[in-house]
């Protein structure tokens, strides 16, 4: 059975990350298409704008953005071959 990934869980888990940690990395299983959609949804929810891709190939998609209040920086990477989404959060 293919694991499912809830956009609500993705946003909620990013918003609930501890502020005292310098960096936190979260990995989730997601198809490349799902990951692209989640990346845009997270950018909208956390930064208030569409994501701009720093890397966009058929196997890797990556975007970095800052939270609306400027306290956190997020880098989201989609890896097609591994069917994986990597969310990296750093204190701003």
C-alpha positions as protocol buffer text, in pm:
chain_id: "A"
residue {
  index: 1
  type: UNK
  ca { x: 0 y: 0 z: 0 }
}
residue {
  index: 2
  type: UNK
  ca { x: 133 y: 344 z: -95 }
}
residue {
  index: 3
  type: UNK
  ca { x: 182 y: 582 z: 201 }
}
residue {
  index: 4
  type: UNK
  ca { x: -35 y: 892 z: 193 }
}
residue {
  index: 5
  type: UNK
  ca { x: 71 y: 1238 z: 286 }
}
residue {
  index: 6
  type: UNK
  ca { x: -168 y: 1497 z: 421 }
}
residue {
  index: 7
  type: UNK
  ca { x: -111 y: 1863 z: 335 }
}
residue {
  index: 8
  type: UNK
  ca { x: -264 y: 1948 z: 670 }
}
residue {
  index: 9
  type: UNK
  ca { x: -1 y: 1734 z: 841 }
}
residue {
  index: 10
  type: UNK
  ca { x: 279 y: 1895 z: 640 }
}
residue {
  index: 11
  type: UNK
  ca { x: 173 y: 2249 z: 728 }
}
residue {
  index: 12
  type: UNK
  ca { x: 93 y: 2162 z: 1088 }
}
residue {
  index: 13
  type: UNK
  ca { x: 424 y: 1984 z: 1142 }
}
residue {
  index: 14
  type: UNK
  ca { x: 620 y: 2277 z: 999 }
}
residue {
  index: 15
  type: UNK
  ca { x: 434 y: 2530 z: 1210 }
}
residue {
  index: 16
  type: UNK
  ca { x: 484 y: 2324 z: 1525 }
}
residue {
  index: 17
  type: UNK
  ca { x: 860 y: 2287 z: 1493 }
}
residue {
  index: 18
  type: UNK
  ca { x: 1055 y: 2401 z: 1799 }
}
residue {
  index: 19
  type: UNK
  ca { x: 1208 y: 2749 z: 1777 }
}
residue {
  index: 20
  type: UNK
  ca { x: 1516 y: 2663 z: 1984 }
}
residue {
  index: 21
  type: UNK
  ca { x: 1659 y: 2420 z: 1728 }
}
residue {
  index: 22
  type: UNK
  ca { x: 1890 y: 2563 z: 1462 }
}
residue {
  index: 23
  type: UNK
  ca { x: 1792 y: 2314 z: 1193 }
}
residue {
  index: 24
  type: UNK
  ca { x: 1531 y: 2043 z: 1158 }
}
residue {
  index: 25
  type: UNK
  ca { x: 1499 y: 1802 z: 865 }
}
residue {
  index: 26
  type: UNK
  ca { x: 1181 y: 1606 z: 800 }
}
residue {
  index: 27
  type: UNK
  ca { x: 1145 y: 1343 z: 527 }
}
residue {
  index: 28
  type: UNK
  ca { x: 814 y: 1214 z: 391 }
}
residue {
  index: 29
  type: UNK
  ca { x: 721 y: 971 z: 115 }
}
residue {
  index: 30
  type: UNK
  ca { x: 547 y: 1149 z: -172 }
}
residue {
  index: 31
  type: UNK
  ca { x: 534 y: 1113 z: -547 }
}
residue {
  index: 32
  type: UNK
  ca { x: 706 y: 1385 z: -748 }
}
residue {
  index: 33
  type: UNK
  ca { x: 372 y: 1538 z: -845 }
}
residue {
  index: 34
  type: UNK
  ca { x: 242 y: 1529 z: -487 }
}
residue {
  index: 35
  type: UNK
  ca { x: 564 y: 1682 z: -362 }
}
residue {
  index: 36
  type: UNK
  ca { x: 540 y: 1968 z: -614 }
}
residue {
  index: 37
  type: UNK
  ca { x: 185 y: 2041 z: -495 }
}
residue {
  index: 38
  type: UNK
  ca { x: 283 y: 2025 z: -126 }
}
residue {
  index: 39
  type: UNK
  ca { x: 583 y: 2250 z: -191 }
}
residue {
  index: 40
  type: UNK
  ca { x: 358 y: 2518 z: -342 }
}
residue {
  index: 41
  type: UNK
  ca { x: 100 y: 2478 z: -63 }
}
residue {
  index: 42
  type: UNK
  ca { x: 365 y: 2513 z: 207 }
}
residue {
  index: 43
  type: UNK
  ca { x: 517 y: 2818 z: 38 }
}
residue {
  index: 44
  type: UNK
  ca { x: 172 y: 2976 z: 27 }
}
residue {
  index: 45
  type: UNK
  ca { x: 89 y: 2890 z: 388 }
}
residue {
  index: 46
  type: UNK
  ca { x: 426 y: 2976 z: 541 }
}
residue {
  index: 47
  type: UNK
  ca { x: 559 y: 3255 z: 317 }
}
residue {
  index: 48
  type: UNK
  ca { x: 240 y: 3388 z: 163 }
}
residue {
  index: 49
  type: UNK
  ca { x: 359 y: 3351 z: -196 }
}
residue {
  index: 50
  type: UNK
  ca { x: 428 y: 3099 z: -470 }
}
residue {
  index: 51
  type: UNK
  ca { x: 752 y: 2905 z: -452 }
}
residue {
  index: 52
  type: UNK
  ca { x: 1036 y: 2986 z: -692 }
}
residue {
  index: 53
  type: UNK
  ca { x: 1247 y: 2685 z: -783 }
}
residue {
  index: 54
  type: UNK
  ca { x: 1623 y: 2701 z: -737 }
}
residue {
  index: 55
  type: UNK
  ca { x: 1653 y: 2362 z: -909 }
}
residue {
  index: 56
  type: UNK
  ca { x: 1398 y: 2214 z: -1147 }
}
residue {
  index: 57
  type: UNK
  ca { x: 1484 y: 1895 z: -1336 }
}
residue {
  index: 58
  type: UNK
  ca { x: 1292 y: 1576 z: -1412 }
}
residue {
  index: 59
  type: UNK
  ca { x: 1436 y: 1415 z: -1097 }
}
residue {
  index: 60
  type: UNK
  ca { x: 1491 y: 1703 z: -850 }
}
residue {
  index: 61
  type: UNK
  ca { x: 1281 y: 2002 z: -756 }
}
residue {
  index: 62
  type: UNK
  ca { x: 1397 y: 2244 z: -488 }
}
residue {
  index: 63
  type: UNK
  ca { x: 1276 y: 2573 z: -346 }
}
residue {
  index: 64
  type: UNK
  ca { x: 1376 y: 2791 z: -51 }
}
residue {
  index: 65
  type: UNK
  ca { x: 1166 y: 3060 z: 111 }
}
residue {
  index: 66
  type: UNK
  ca { x: 1142 y: 3257 z: 433 }
}
residue {
  index: 67
  type: UNK
  ca { x: 845 y: 3258 z: 670 }
}
residue {
  index: 68
  type: UNK
  ca { x: 615 y: 3560 z: 666 }
}
residue {
  index: 69
  type: UNK
  ca { x: 763 y: 3692 z: 991 }
}
residue {
  index: 70
  type: UNK
  ca { x: 1122 y: 3627 z: 880 }
}
residue {
  index: 71
  type: UNK
  ca { x: 1208 y: 3398 z: 1171 }
}
residue {
  index: 72
  type: UNK
  ca { x: 1251 y: 3076 z: 971 }
}
residue {
  index: 73
  type: UNK
  ca { x: 1391 y: 2967 z: 637 }
}
residue {
  index: 74
  type: UNK
  ca { x: 1255 y: 2659 z: 464 }
}
residue {
  index: 75
  type: UNK
  ca { x: 1413 y: 2452 z: 189 }
}
residue {
  index: 76
  type: UNK
  ca { x: 1194 y: 2186 z: 32 }
}
residue {
  index: 77
  type: UNK
  ca { x: 1342 y: 1924 z: -198 }
}
residue {
  index: 78
  type: UNK
  ca { x: 1147 y: 1673 z: -406 }
}
residue {
  index: 79
  type: UNK
  ca { x: 1337 y: 1362 z: -517 }
}
residue {
  index: 80
  type: UNK
  ca { x: 1161 y: 1173 z: -796 }
}
residue {
  index: 81
  type: UNK
  ca { x: 1374 y: 857 z: -792 }
}
residue {
  index: 82
  type: UNK
  ca { x: 1329 y: 812 z: -417 }
}
residue {
  index: 83
  type: UNK
  ca { x: 965 y: 929 z: -409 }
}
residue {
  index: 84
  type: UNK
  ca { x: 1065 y: 1154 z: -122 }
}
residue {
  index: 85
  type: UNK
  ca { x: 1000 y: 1505 z: 7 }
}
residue {
  index: 86
  type: UNK
  ca { x: 1265 y: 1663 z: 231 }
}
residue {
  index: 87
  type: UNK
  ca { x: 1167 y: 1965 z: 440 }
}
residue {
  index: 88
  type: UNK
  ca { x: 1456 y: 2156 z: 596 }
}
residue {
  index: 89
  type: UNK
  ca { x: 1376 y: 2430 z: 846 }
}
residue {
  index: 90
  type: UNK
  ca { x: 1638 y: 2670 z: 982 }
}
residue {
  index: 91
  type: UNK
  ca { x: 1607 y: 2948 z: 1236 }
}
residue {
  index: 92
  type: UNK
  ca { x: 1616 y: 3287 z: 1066 }
}
